Short mmCIF file of C-alpha atoms in Angstrom, two decimals:
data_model
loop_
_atom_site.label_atom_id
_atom_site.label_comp_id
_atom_site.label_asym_id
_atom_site.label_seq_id
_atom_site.Cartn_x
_atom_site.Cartn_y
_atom_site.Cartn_z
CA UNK A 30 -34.00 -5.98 4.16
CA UNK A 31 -35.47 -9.42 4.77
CA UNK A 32 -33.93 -11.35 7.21
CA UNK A 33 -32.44 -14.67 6.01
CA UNK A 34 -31.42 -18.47 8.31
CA UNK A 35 -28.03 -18.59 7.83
CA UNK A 36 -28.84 -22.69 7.98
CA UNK A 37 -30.85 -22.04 4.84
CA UNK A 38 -29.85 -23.81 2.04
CA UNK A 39 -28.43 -22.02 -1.26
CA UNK A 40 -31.22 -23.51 -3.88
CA UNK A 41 -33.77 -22.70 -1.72
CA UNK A 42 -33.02 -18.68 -2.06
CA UNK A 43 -34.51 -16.65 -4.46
CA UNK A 44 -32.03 -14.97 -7.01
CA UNK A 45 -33.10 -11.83 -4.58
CA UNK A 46 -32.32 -12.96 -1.74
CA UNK A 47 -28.94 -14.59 -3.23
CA UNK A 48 -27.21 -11.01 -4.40
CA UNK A 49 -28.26 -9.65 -1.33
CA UNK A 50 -26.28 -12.19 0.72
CA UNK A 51 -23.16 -11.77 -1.44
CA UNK A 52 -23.60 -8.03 -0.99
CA UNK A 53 -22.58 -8.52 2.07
CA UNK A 54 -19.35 -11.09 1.66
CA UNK A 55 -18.20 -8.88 -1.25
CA UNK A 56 -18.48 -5.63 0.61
CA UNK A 57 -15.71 -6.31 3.43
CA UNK A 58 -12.90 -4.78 2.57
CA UNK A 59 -10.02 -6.15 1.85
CA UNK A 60 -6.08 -5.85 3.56
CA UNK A 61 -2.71 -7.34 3.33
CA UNK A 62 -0.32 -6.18 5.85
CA UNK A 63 3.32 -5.78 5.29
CA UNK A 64 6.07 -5.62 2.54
CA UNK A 65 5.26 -9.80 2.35
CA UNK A 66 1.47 -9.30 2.13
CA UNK A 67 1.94 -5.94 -0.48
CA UNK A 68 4.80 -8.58 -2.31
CA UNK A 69 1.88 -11.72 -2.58
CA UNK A 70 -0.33 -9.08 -3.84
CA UNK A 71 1.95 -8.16 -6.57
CA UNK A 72 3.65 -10.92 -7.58
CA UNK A 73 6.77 -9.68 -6.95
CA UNK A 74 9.62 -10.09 -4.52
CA UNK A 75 9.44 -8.46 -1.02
CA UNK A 76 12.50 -6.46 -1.91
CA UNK A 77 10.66 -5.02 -5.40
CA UNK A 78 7.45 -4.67 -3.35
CA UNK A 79 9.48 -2.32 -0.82
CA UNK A 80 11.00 -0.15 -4.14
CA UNK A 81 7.45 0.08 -5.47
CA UNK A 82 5.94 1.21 -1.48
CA UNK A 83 9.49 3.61 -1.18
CA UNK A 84 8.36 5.61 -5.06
CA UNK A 85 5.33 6.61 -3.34
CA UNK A 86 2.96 5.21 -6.20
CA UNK A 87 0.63 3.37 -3.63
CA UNK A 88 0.88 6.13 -0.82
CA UNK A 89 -3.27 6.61 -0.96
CA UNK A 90 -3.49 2.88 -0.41
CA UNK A 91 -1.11 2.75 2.71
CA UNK A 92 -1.26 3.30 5.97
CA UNK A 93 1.66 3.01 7.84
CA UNK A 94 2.46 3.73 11.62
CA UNK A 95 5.94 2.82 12.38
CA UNK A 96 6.56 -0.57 11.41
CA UNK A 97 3.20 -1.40 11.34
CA UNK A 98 1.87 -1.59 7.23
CA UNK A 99 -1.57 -1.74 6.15
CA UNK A 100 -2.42 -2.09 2.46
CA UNK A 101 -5.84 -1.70 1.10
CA UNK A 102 -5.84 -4.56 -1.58
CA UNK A 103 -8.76 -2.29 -4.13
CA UNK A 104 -7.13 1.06 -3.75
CA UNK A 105 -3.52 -0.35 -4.60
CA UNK A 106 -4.09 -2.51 -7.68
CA UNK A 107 -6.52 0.14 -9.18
CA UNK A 108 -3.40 2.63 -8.15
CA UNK A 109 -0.83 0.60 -9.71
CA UNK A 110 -2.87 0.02 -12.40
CA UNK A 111 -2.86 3.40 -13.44
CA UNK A 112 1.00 3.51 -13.67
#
């Protein structure tokens, strides 16, 4: 892996040395937090979001300790996708 200036300008990387870059923005992963944050994700209000989180559909995409909610934003849309 080659290292790159981060002060480098974009048209003066290769089409290598773009992907790799992006690689590495698109590979975080991503989370909303909360019945607002899982809501904005689907569109929906917060009380439909908390229905949808209470039928168990997303439960492999949740994590949830106490009041605390952490959505992974990949694992539920592919999940409710599959509904």
């Amino acid at each position: 892996m080659k290292n790159i200036d981060p002060r480098t300008p974009i048209w003066r990387l290769t089409v290598e040395e773009f992907l790799e870059v992006s690689k590495k923005i698109n590979s975080e992963k991503k989370y909303e937090f909360g019945l607002k944050g899982l809501a904005k994700m689907l569109g929906c209000s917060i009380s439909k979001a908390s229905e949808i989180k209470s039928s168990g559909l997303l439960d492999d995409a949740i994590i949830q300790n106490g009041n605390i909610i952490i959505i992974d934003k990949e694992k539920a849309l592919a999940l409710f996708a599959q509904k």
